[in-house]
PDB file of C-alpha atoms and ligand atoms in Angstrom:
ATOM      1  CA  MET A 139      -7.722 -19.911  10.229  1.00 37.00           C
ATOM      2  CA  SER A 140     -11.106 -18.711  11.292  1.00 40.00           C
ATOM      3  CA  VAL A 141     -11.334 -15.495   9.323  1.00 44.00           C
ATOM      4  CA  THR A 142     -13.830 -16.182   6.614  1.00 44.00           C
ATOM      5  CA  GLU A 143     -14.982 -12.785   5.584  1.00 49.00           C
ATOM      6  CA  THR A 144     -13.312  -9.657   4.367  1.00 52.00           C
ATOM      7  CA  VAL A 145     -11.879  -7.032   6.647  1.00 58.00           C
ATOM      8  CA  SER A 146     -14.319  -4.531   5.130  1.00 49.00           C
ATOM      9  CA  THR A 147     -17.558  -6.466   5.093  1.00 45.00           C
ATOM     10  CA  GLY A 148     -16.863  -9.091   7.711  1.00 43.00           C
ATOM     11  CA  LEU A 149     -16.381  -6.786  10.625  1.00 43.00           C
ATOM     12  CA  ALA A 150     -17.530  -3.469   9.223  1.00 51.00           C
ATOM     13  CA  PRO A 151     -14.985  -1.572  11.279  1.00 64.00           C
ATOM     14  CA  GLU A 152     -16.224   1.786  12.433  1.00 76.00           C
ATOM     15  CA  ALA A 153     -13.982   4.766  11.942  1.00 76.00           C
ATOM     16  CA  GLY A 154     -11.057   4.488  14.319  1.00 86.00           C
ATOM     17  CA  ALA A 155     -11.220   0.721  14.766  1.00 92.00           C
ATOM     18  CA  PRO A 156      -7.932  -1.038  13.971  1.00 96.00           C
ATOM     19  CA  VAL A 157      -7.971  -2.659  10.525  1.00 96.00           C
ATOM     20  CA  LEU A 158      -4.319  -3.669  10.417  1.00 97.00           C
ATOM     21  CA  GLU A 159      -2.030  -4.292  13.368  1.00 98.00           C
ATOM     22  CA  LEU A 160       1.531  -5.457  13.739  1.00 98.00           C
ATOM     23  CA  ILE A 161       2.333  -6.318  17.328  1.00 98.00           C
ATOM     24  CA  GLY A 162       5.912  -7.003  18.338  1.00 98.00           C
ATOM     25  CA  VAL A 163       6.641  -8.243  14.818  1.00 98.00           C
ATOM     26  CA  ARG A 164      10.079  -9.635  14.091  1.00 98.00           C
ATOM     27  CA  ALA A 165      11.055 -10.690  10.585  1.00 98.00           C
ATOM     28  CA  ALA A 166      14.198 -12.027   8.986  1.00 98.00           C
ATOM     29  CA  TYR A 167      15.752 -12.870   5.652  1.00 97.00           C
ATOM     30  CA  GLY A 168      17.411 -16.189   6.310  1.00 96.00           C
ATOM     31  CA  PRO A 169      19.420 -15.880   9.517  1.00 96.00           C
ATOM     32  CA  ILE A 170      19.438 -12.087   9.481  1.00 97.00           C
ATOM     33  CA  GLU A 171      16.717 -10.412  11.509  1.00 98.00           C
ATOM     34  CA  VAL A 172      15.721  -7.026  10.053  1.00 98.00           C
ATOM     35  CA  LEU A 173      12.538  -6.208  12.008  1.00 98.00           C
ATOM     36  CA  HIS A 174      13.191  -6.231  15.739  1.00 98.00           C
ATOM     37  CA  GLY A 175       9.752  -5.911  17.291  1.00 98.00           C
ATOM     38  CA  VAL A 176       7.557  -3.607  15.232  1.00 98.00           C
ATOM     39  CA  ASP A 177       4.291  -2.222  16.584  1.00 98.00           C
ATOM     40  CA  LEU A 178       2.126  -0.471  14.049  1.00 98.00           C
ATOM     41  CA  THR A 179      -1.619   0.130  13.836  1.00 97.00           C
ATOM     42  CA  VAL A 180      -3.659   1.377  10.899  1.00 97.00           C
ATOM     43  CA  ARG A 181      -7.162   2.415  11.884  1.00 96.00           C
ATOM     44  CA  ALA A 182     -10.211   2.578   9.642  1.00 95.00           C
ATOM     45  CA  GLY A 183     -10.267   5.789   7.708  1.00 93.00           C
ATOM     46  CA  GLN A 184      -6.592   6.592   8.233  1.00 95.00           C
ATOM     47  CA  VAL A 185      -3.703   7.233   5.911  1.00 96.00           C
ATOM     48  CA  VAL A 186      -0.616   6.147   7.852  1.00 97.00           C
ATOM     49  CA  ALA A 187       2.833   7.115   6.561  1.00 96.00           C
ATOM     50  CA  LEU A 188       5.761   4.828   7.342  1.00 97.00           C
ATOM     51  CA  LEU A 189       8.859   6.929   6.937  1.00 94.00           C
ATOM     52  CA  GLY A 190      12.564   6.615   7.349  1.00 92.00           C
ATOM     53  CA  PRO A 191      15.825   6.209   5.501  1.00 91.00           C
ATOM     54  CA  ASN A 192      16.683   3.448   3.063  1.00 91.00           C
ATOM     55  CA  GLY A 193      17.269   0.074   4.684  1.00 95.00           C
ATOM     56  CA  GLY A 194      15.225   0.845   7.796  1.00 96.00           C
ATOM     57  CA  GLY A 195      12.738  -1.949   7.198  1.00 97.00           C
ATOM     58  CA  LYS A 196       9.765  -0.188   5.615  1.00 97.00           C
ATOM     59  CA  SER A 197       9.388  -2.570   2.673  1.00 96.00           C
ATOM     60  CA  THR A 198       9.822  -5.566   4.957  1.00 97.00           C
ATOM     61  CA  THR A 199       7.071  -4.226   7.188  1.00 98.00           C
ATOM     62  CA  VAL A 200       4.800  -3.853   4.166  1.00 97.00           C
ATOM     63  CA  LYS A 201       5.642  -7.406   3.066  1.00 96.00           C
ATOM     64  CA  VAL A 202       4.724  -8.768   6.494  1.00 97.00           C
ATOM     65  CA  ALA A 203       1.490  -6.773   6.536  1.00 97.00           C
ATOM     66  CA  ALA A 204       0.556  -8.124   3.099  1.00 95.00           C
ATOM     67  CA  GLY A 205       1.232 -11.738   4.004  1.00 95.00           C
ATOM     68  CA  LEU A 206       4.219 -11.898   1.636  1.00 94.00           C
ATOM     69  CA  LEU A 207       6.687 -12.587   4.450  1.00 96.00           C
ATOM     70  CA  ALA A 208       5.840 -14.525   7.596  1.00 96.00           C
ATOM     71  CA  PRO A 209       6.980 -12.889  10.824  1.00 97.00           C
ATOM     72  CA  THR A 210       9.353 -14.948  12.971  1.00 97.00           C
ATOM     73  CA  ALA A 211       7.720 -13.561  16.118  1.00 97.00           C
ATOM     74  CA  GLY A 212       4.880 -11.281  17.091  1.00 98.00           C
ATOM     75  CA  GLU A 213       1.442 -10.983  15.685  1.00 97.00           C
ATOM     76  CA  LEU A 214      -0.321  -9.733  12.539  1.00 97.00           C
ATOM     77  CA  ARG A 215      -3.979  -8.860  12.911  1.00 97.00           C
ATOM     78  CA  TYR A 216      -6.633  -7.876  10.370  1.00 96.00           C
ATOM     79  CA  ALA A 217      -9.662  -6.120  11.848  1.00 94.00           C
ATOM     80  CA  GLY A 218      -8.615  -7.298  15.282  1.00 94.00           C
ATOM     81  CA  ARG A 219      -8.233 -10.951  14.372  1.00 94.00           C
ATOM     82  CA  PRO A 220      -4.862 -12.757  14.386  1.00 96.00           C
ATOM     83  CA  VAL A 221      -3.949 -13.989  10.916  1.00 95.00           C
ATOM     84  CA  ALA A 222      -0.670 -15.784  11.614  1.00 86.00           C
ATOM     85  CA  GLY A 223       0.786 -17.545   8.601  1.00 89.00           C
ATOM     86  CA  ILE A 224      -1.613 -15.937   6.150  1.00 94.00           C
ATOM     87  CA  SER A 225      -0.666 -16.086   2.453  1.00 93.00           C
ATOM     88  CA  ALA A 226      -0.611 -13.008   0.243  1.00 89.00           C
ATOM     89  CA  GLU A 227      -3.431 -14.467  -1.821  1.00 87.00           C
ATOM     90  CA  ARG A 228      -5.576 -14.959   1.251  1.00 91.00           C
ATOM     91  CA  ALA A 229      -4.685 -11.513   2.541  1.00 92.00           C
ATOM     92  CA  ALA A 230      -5.876 -10.027  -0.737  1.00 88.00           C
ATOM     93  CA  LYS A 231      -9.123 -11.981  -0.476  1.00 87.00           C
ATOM     94  CA  LEU A 232      -9.623 -10.543   2.995  1.00 90.00           C
ATOM     95  CA  GLY A 233      -9.233  -7.052   1.596  1.00 92.00           C
ATOM     96  CA  VAL A 234      -5.580  -6.268   2.299  1.00 94.00           C
ATOM     97  CA  CYS A 235      -4.004  -5.364  -0.998  1.00 91.00           C
ATOM     98  CA  THR A 236      -0.523  -4.220  -1.957  1.00 91.00           C
ATOM     99  CA  ILE A 237       1.070  -2.955  -5.135  1.00 87.00           C
ATOM    100  CA  PRO A 238       4.166  -5.027  -5.727  1.00 72.00           C
ATOM    101  CA  GLU A 239       7.500  -3.351  -6.284  1.00 67.00           C
ATOM    102  CA  GLY A 240       8.023  -2.482  -9.918  1.00 66.00           C
ATOM    103  CA  ARG A 241       4.470  -1.130 -10.030  1.00 67.00           C
ATOM    104  CA  GLY A 242       2.662  -4.374 -10.764  1.00 80.00           C
ATOM    105  CA  VAL A 243       1.640  -3.796 -14.337  1.00 92.00           C
ATOM    106  CA  PHE A 244       2.148  -6.135 -17.277  1.00 93.00           C
ATOM    107  CA  ALA A 245       4.318  -4.081 -19.642  1.00 94.00           C
ATOM    108  CA  ASN A 246       3.426  -6.079 -22.743  1.00 95.00           C
ATOM    109  CA  LEU A 247      -0.335  -5.861 -22.218  1.00 96.00           C
ATOM    110  CA  THR A 248      -2.532  -2.858 -22.964  1.00 97.00           C
ATOM    111  CA  VAL A 249      -4.032  -0.671 -20.285  1.00 97.00           C
ATOM    112  CA  ARG A 250      -7.450  -2.299 -20.590  1.00 96.00           C
ATOM    113  CA  GLU A 251      -5.974  -5.833 -20.645  1.00 95.00           C
ATOM    114  CA  ASN A 252      -4.152  -4.953 -17.421  1.00 95.00           C
ATOM    115  CA  LEU A 253      -7.452  -3.834 -15.912  1.00 94.00           C
ATOM    116  CA  TRP A 254      -9.300  -6.935 -17.112  1.00 92.00           C
ATOM    117  CA  LEU A 255      -6.803  -9.173 -15.381  1.00 89.00           C
ATOM    118  CA  ALA A 256      -7.455  -7.324 -12.139  1.00 84.00           C
ATOM    119  CA  THR A 257     -11.162  -8.060 -12.080  1.00 77.00           C
ATOM    120  CA  GLY A 258     -12.056 -10.326  -9.233  1.00 67.00           C
ATOM    121  CA  THR A 259     -15.053 -12.567  -9.240  1.00 61.00           C
ATOM    122  CA  GLY A 260     -18.224 -10.580  -9.523  1.00 67.00           C
ATOM    123  CA  THR A 261     -16.736  -7.397 -10.935  1.00 78.00           C
ATOM    124  CA  SER A 262     -17.304  -6.819 -14.638  1.00 87.00           C
ATOM    125  CA  ARG A 263     -14.600  -5.644 -16.994  1.00 89.00           C
ATOM    126  CA  ASP A 264     -16.643  -2.584 -17.853  1.00 91.00           C
ATOM    127  CA  LYS A 265     -17.014  -1.610 -14.226  1.00 91.00           C
ATOM    128  CA  VAL A 266     -13.294  -1.886 -13.546  1.00 93.00           C
ATOM    129  CA  GLU A 267     -12.479   0.087 -16.701  1.00 95.00           C
ATOM    130  CA  ASP A 268     -15.045   2.774 -15.917  1.00 95.00           C
ATOM    131  CA  ALA A 269     -13.754   3.183 -12.371  1.00 93.00           C
ATOM    132  CA  ALA A 270     -10.151   3.474 -13.590  1.00 95.00           C
ATOM    133  CA  TYR A 271     -10.944   5.983 -16.358  1.00 96.00           C
ATOM    134  CA  THR A 272     -13.071   8.125 -14.051  1.00 95.00           C
ATOM    135  CA  ARG A 273     -10.297   8.250 -11.484  1.00 93.00           C
ATOM    136  CA  PHE A 274      -7.503   8.748 -14.031  1.00 94.00           C
ATOM    137  CA  PRO A 275      -8.884  10.073 -17.360  1.00 95.00           C
ATOM    138  CA  VAL A 276      -5.455   9.685 -18.987  1.00 95.00           C
ATOM    139  CA  LEU A 277      -5.830   5.904 -18.693  1.00 97.00           C
ATOM    140  CA  GLY A 278      -9.013   6.107 -20.728  1.00 97.00           C
ATOM    141  CA  ASP A 279      -7.212   8.029 -23.433  1.00 97.00           C
ATOM    142  CA  ARG A 280      -4.578   5.304 -23.502  1.00 97.00           C
ATOM    143  CA  ARG A 281      -6.738   2.240 -23.039  1.00 97.00           C
ATOM    144  CA  ASP A 282      -5.270   0.450 -26.063  1.00 97.00           C
ATOM    145  CA  GLN A 283      -1.673   1.458 -25.399  1.00 97.00           C
ATOM    146  CA  LEU A 284       0.843  -1.062 -24.094  1.00 97.00           C
ATOM    147  CA  ALA A 285       1.402  -0.365 -20.399  1.00 96.00           C
ATOM    148  CA  GLY A 286       5.159  -0.596 -20.821  1.00 94.00           C
ATOM    149  CA  SER A 287       5.177   2.305 -23.247  1.00 96.00           C
ATOM    150  CA  MET A 288       3.520   4.702 -20.815  1.00 95.00           C
ATOM    151  CA  SER A 289       5.256   7.098 -18.439  1.00 92.00           C
ATOM    152  CA  GLY A 290       6.152   6.016 -14.907  1.00 91.00           C
ATOM    153  CA  GLY A 291       3.353   8.113 -13.488  1.00 91.00           C
ATOM    154  CA  GLU A 292       0.754   6.624 -15.832  1.00 93.00           C
ATOM    155  CA  GLN A 293       1.960   3.129 -14.960  1.00 93.00           C
ATOM    156  CA  GLN A 294       1.603   3.947 -11.285  1.00 92.00           C
ATOM    157  CA  MET A 295      -1.950   5.152 -11.934  1.00 93.00           C
ATOM    158  CA  LEU A 296      -2.650   1.872 -13.712  1.00 95.00           C
ATOM    159  CA  ALA A 297      -1.128  -0.123 -10.846  1.00 93.00           C
ATOM    160  CA  LEU A 298      -3.285   1.793  -8.375  1.00 93.00           C
ATOM    161  CA  SER A 299      -6.380   1.187 -10.504  1.00 94.00           C
ATOM    162  CA  ARG A 300      -5.583  -2.522 -10.640  1.00 92.00           C
ATOM    163  CA  ALA A 301      -5.236  -2.660  -6.873  1.00 90.00           C
ATOM    164  CA  LEU A 302      -8.504  -0.779  -6.380  1.00 91.00           C
ATOM    165  CA  ALA A 303     -10.304  -3.167  -8.726  1.00 89.00           C
ATOM    166  CA  THR A 304     -10.050  -5.793  -5.995  1.00 84.00           C
ATOM    167  CA  ASP A 305     -12.134  -3.532  -3.729  1.00 86.00           C
ATOM    168  CA  PRO A 306      -9.620  -3.474  -0.874  1.00 91.00           C
ATOM    169  CA  ALA A 307     -10.286  -2.406   2.702  1.00 94.00           C
ATOM    170  CA  VAL A 308      -6.618  -1.704   3.324  1.00 96.00           C
ATOM    171  CA  LEU A 309      -4.171  -0.591   0.677  1.00 96.00           C
ATOM    172  CA  LEU A 310      -0.423  -0.959   1.265  1.00 96.00           C
ATOM    173  CA  LEU A 311       1.741   1.279  -0.902  1.00 94.00           C
ATOM    174  CA  ASP A 312       5.531   1.109  -1.057  1.00 93.00           C
ATOM    175  CA  GLU A 313       7.584   3.997  -2.453  1.00 89.00           C
ATOM    176  CA  LEU A 314       4.856   5.194  -4.765  1.00 86.00           C
ATOM    177  CA  SER A 315       7.002   8.233  -5.587  1.00 86.00           C
ATOM    178  CA  MET A 316      10.023   6.255  -6.771  1.00 83.00           C
ATOM    179  CA  GLY A 317      11.360   7.701 -10.002  1.00 84.00           C
ATOM    180  CA  LEU A 318       8.419  10.043 -10.555  1.00 89.00           C
ATOM    181  CA  ALA A 319       8.329  13.790 -11.064  1.00 87.00           C
ATOM    182  CA  PRO A 320       7.113  15.689  -7.947  1.00 87.00           C
ATOM    183  CA  MET A 321       4.006  16.970  -9.735  1.00 87.00           C
ATOM    184  CA  ILE A 322       2.964  13.453 -10.702  1.00 89.00           C
ATOM    185  CA  VAL A 323       3.591  12.222  -7.167  1.00 90.00           C
ATOM    186  CA  ALA A 324       1.430  15.029  -5.776  1.00 90.00           C
ATOM    187  CA  ALA A 325      -1.403  14.112  -8.175  1.00 89.00           C
ATOM    188  CA  ILE A 326      -1.259  10.433  -7.245  1.00 90.00           C
ATOM    189  CA  TYR A 327      -1.138  11.144  -3.523  1.00 92.00           C
ATOM    190  CA  ASP A 328      -4.094  13.483  -3.943  1.00 91.00           C
ATOM    191  CA  THR A 329      -6.027  10.506  -5.256  1.00 92.00           C
ATOM    192  CA  VAL A 330      -4.766   8.352  -2.372  1.00 93.00           C
ATOM    193  CA  ALA A 331      -5.965  11.006   0.106  1.00 93.00           C
ATOM    194  CA  HIS A 332      -9.492  10.638  -1.248  1.00 91.00           C
ATOM    195  CA  LEU A 333      -9.560   6.863  -0.943  1.00 92.00           C
ATOM    196  CA  VAL A 334     -10.544   7.108   2.721  1.00 89.00           C
ATOM    197  CA  GLU A 335     -13.840   8.625   1.583  1.00 87.00           C
ATOM    198  CA  GLU A 336     -14.433   5.305  -0.181  1.00 89.00           C
ATOM    199  CA  GLY A 337     -13.793   3.410   3.042  1.00 90.00           C
ATOM    200  CA  ILE A 338     -10.229   2.419   2.232  1.00 94.00           C
ATOM    201  CA  SER A 339      -7.470   2.711   4.846  1.00 96.00           C
ATOM    202  CA  VAL A 340      -3.938   3.201   3.608  1.00 96.00           C
ATOM    203  CA  LEU A 341      -0.414   2.450   4.770  1.00 97.00           C
ATOM    204  CA  VAL A 342       2.226   4.264   2.694  1.00 95.00           C
ATOM    205  CA  ALA A 343       5.930   3.536   3.021  1.00 95.00           C
ATOM    206  CA  GLU A 344       8.031   6.404   1.749  1.00 93.00           C
ATOM    207  CA  GLN A 345      11.644   7.382   2.103  1.00 88.00           C
ATOM    208  CA  PHE A 346      10.811  10.950   1.101  1.00 81.00           C
ATOM    209  CA  ALA A 347       8.502  12.202   3.793  1.00 82.00           C
ATOM    210  CA  ARG A 348       7.724  15.505   2.152  1.00 81.00           C
ATOM    211  CA  THR A 349       5.645  13.865  -0.570  1.00 84.00           C
ATOM    212  CA  VAL A 350       3.350  11.921   1.741  1.00 90.00           C
ATOM    213  CA  LEU A 351       3.170  13.910   4.997  1.00 90.00           C
ATOM    214  CA  PRO A 352       0.533  16.335   3.639  1.00 90.00           C
ATOM    215  CA  ILE A 353      -1.987  13.513   3.191  1.00 93.00           C
ATOM    216  CA  ALA A 354      -1.118  11.438   6.271  1.00 95.00           C
ATOM    217  CA  ASP A 355      -3.257  11.279   9.412  1.00 95.00           C
ATOM    218  CA  LEU A 356      -0.502   9.572  11.354  1.00 96.00           C
ATOM    219  CA  ALA A 357       3.183   9.132  10.708  1.00 96.00           C
ATOM    220  CA  ALA A 358       5.647   6.543  12.007  1.00 96.00           C
ATOM    221  CA  VAL A 359       9.414   6.785  11.697  1.00 94.00           C
ATOM    222  CA  MET A 360      11.308   3.564  11.143  1.00 95.00           C
ATOM    223  CA  LEU A 361      15.009   3.175  11.777  1.00 94.00           C
ATOM    224  CA  ASN A 362      17.114   0.014  11.849  1.00 96.00           C
ATOM    225  CA  GLY A 363      14.128  -2.292  12.042  1.00 98.00           C
ATOM    226  CA  ARG A 364      12.317  -0.419  14.790  1.00 97.00           C
ATOM    227  CA  ILE A 365       9.628   2.252  14.959  1.00 96.00           C
ATOM    228  CA  THR A 366      11.332   5.142  16.694  1.00 94.00           C
ATOM    229  CA  ALA A 367       8.487   7.677  16.696  1.00 93.00           C
ATOM    230  CA  VAL A 368       4.759   7.767  16.019  1.00 95.00           C
ATOM    231  CA  GLY A 369       2.555  10.800  15.974  1.00 95.00           C
ATOM    232  CA  ALA A 370       0.766  13.517  14.099  1.00 94.00           C
ATOM    233  CA  PRO A 371       2.663  14.358  10.905  1.00 92.00           C
ATOM    234  CA  ALA A 372       3.380  17.906  12.083  1.00 88.00           C
ATOM    235  CA  ASP A 373       4.803  16.635  15.383  1.00 88.00           C
ATOM    236  CA  ILE A 374       7.373  14.219  14.083  1.00 83.00           C
ATOM    237  CA  ALA A 375       9.386  16.535  11.873  1.00 74.00           C
ATOM    238  CA  ALA A 376      12.104  16.668  14.509  1.00 72.00           C
ATOM    239  CA  ASP A 377      12.277  12.905  14.840  1.00 73.00           C
ATOM    240  CA  LEU A 378      12.515  12.695  11.094  1.00 77.00           C
ATOM    241  CA  SER A 379      15.534  14.914  10.747  1.00 74.00           C
ATOM    242  CA  THR A 380      17.247  12.956  13.505  1.00 72.00           C
ATOM    243  CA  ALA A 381      16.412   9.699  11.732  1.00 70.00           C
ATOM    244  CA  TYR A 382      17.773  10.841   8.416  1.00 71.00           C
ATOM    245  CA  LEU A 383      20.845  12.646   9.684  1.00 62.00           C
ATOM    246  CA  GLY A 384      21.703  10.515  12.698  1.00 54.00           C
ATOM    247  CA  GLY A 385      21.910   7.307  10.664  1.00 41.00           C
TER     248      GLY A 385
HETATM  249  N1  ADP B 580      15.267  -9.986   0.025  1.00 62.88           N
HETATM  250  C1  ADP B 580      16.170  -9.627   0.960  1.00 62.88           C
HETATM  251  N2  ADP B 580      17.141 -10.466   1.372  1.00 62.88           N
HETATM  252  C2  ADP B 580      18.018 -10.093   2.329  1.00 62.88           C
HETATM  253  N3  ADP B 580      17.995  -8.927   2.960  1.00 62.88           N
HETATM  254  C3  ADP B 580      17.046  -8.036   2.585  1.00 62.88           C
HETATM  255  C4  ADP B 580      16.095  -8.332   1.580  1.00 62.88           C
HETATM  256  N4  ADP B 580      15.280  -7.271   1.451  1.00 62.88           N
HETATM  257  C5  ADP B 580      15.720  -6.356   2.327  1.00 62.88           C
HETATM  258  N5  ADP B 580      16.785  -6.805   3.026  1.00 62.88           N
HETATM  259  C6  ADP B 580      17.497  -6.084   4.086  1.00 62.88           C
HETATM  260  O1  ADP B 580      16.554  -5.803   5.119  1.00 62.88           O
HETATM  261  C7  ADP B 580      16.792  -4.508   5.644  1.00 62.88           C
HETATM  262  C8  ADP B 580      15.515  -3.696   5.529  1.00 62.88           C
HETATM  263  O2  ADP B 580      15.260  -3.478   4.182  1.00 62.88           O
HETATM  264  P1  ADP B 580      13.898  -2.873   3.635  1.00 62.88           P
HETATM  265  O3  ADP B 580      12.759  -3.474   4.373  1.00 62.88           O
HETATM  266  O4  ADP B 580      13.898  -3.006   2.171  1.00 62.88           O
HETATM  267  O5  ADP B 580      14.062  -1.347   4.081  1.00 62.88           O
HETATM  268  P2  ADP B 580      13.452  -0.025   3.440  1.00 62.88           P
HETATM  269  O6  ADP B 580      12.264  -0.382   2.653  1.00 62.88           O
HETATM  270  O7  ADP B 580      13.137   0.848   4.615  1.00 62.88           O
HETATM  271  O8  ADP B 580      14.517   0.569   2.594  1.00 62.88           O
HETATM  272  C9  ADP B 580      17.968  -3.936   4.886  1.00 62.88           C
HETATM  273  O9  ADP B 580      19.129  -4.165   5.680  1.00 62.88           O
HETATM  274  C10 ADP B 580      18.007  -4.748   3.633  1.00 62.88           C
HETATM  275  O10 ADP B 580      19.324  -4.852   3.134  1.00 62.88           O
HETATM  276 MG1   MG B 581      11.746  -0.018   0.670  1.00 62.88          MG
END
């Protein structure tokens, strides 16, 4: 593999340049193919929503994009460069970061211990804590509380802070809203919407379109392992209702 620098600093993509691309991606669990040729592009400065009913392949697409699952065919590109066979660890080093399912916090560690573990080389504990508490003041109030004893929304804020501590260029989020009250979801997505101002591009997989459409620049609908529509969020409402109702 020839990619030696991060997606963010290595190629300094200008706004609109592709930072993450899936081209004709197929993926399978054992003998069962679940992605049947997925094309998806996230450009610098975009929040892209990946929508569609349960079982459509959103999480699998996120896993492929994060290097957690190798495609069986097609191509994965970071900042225009093919990264076939990349590992999740390497993907993270290149600036493509995902929050694992189950929120990715250590329940039996405190908030600050969770943040400390997220510090990469060169980032101080204080800096990571400061950034997290500025973004989500409630985390500062709870810095010595065990993460597992916090509400789902607070844990999601902590997970997001941990992911951001790695200074990602591309953030992949999967069902951020799962199990959370609508007001909390709105607050978290409001934060996500502002990440682009920090140079972070975002791919969000969500079954419930309503929560993420307001902050998306582009929306893709996924059904049975294929992208069935891509467009401006306002334009794909019709495709969405077909996807959810048509089954
Ligand atoms: N670990 C797994 N092993 C086998 N099949 C899986 C696994 N994860 C997901 N699948 C199957 O892959 C398909 C796509 O699932 P998934 O990517 O989770 O969709 P979504 O996130 O849109 O709900 C579904 O049919 C699901 O049952
Ligand atoms: Mg899913």
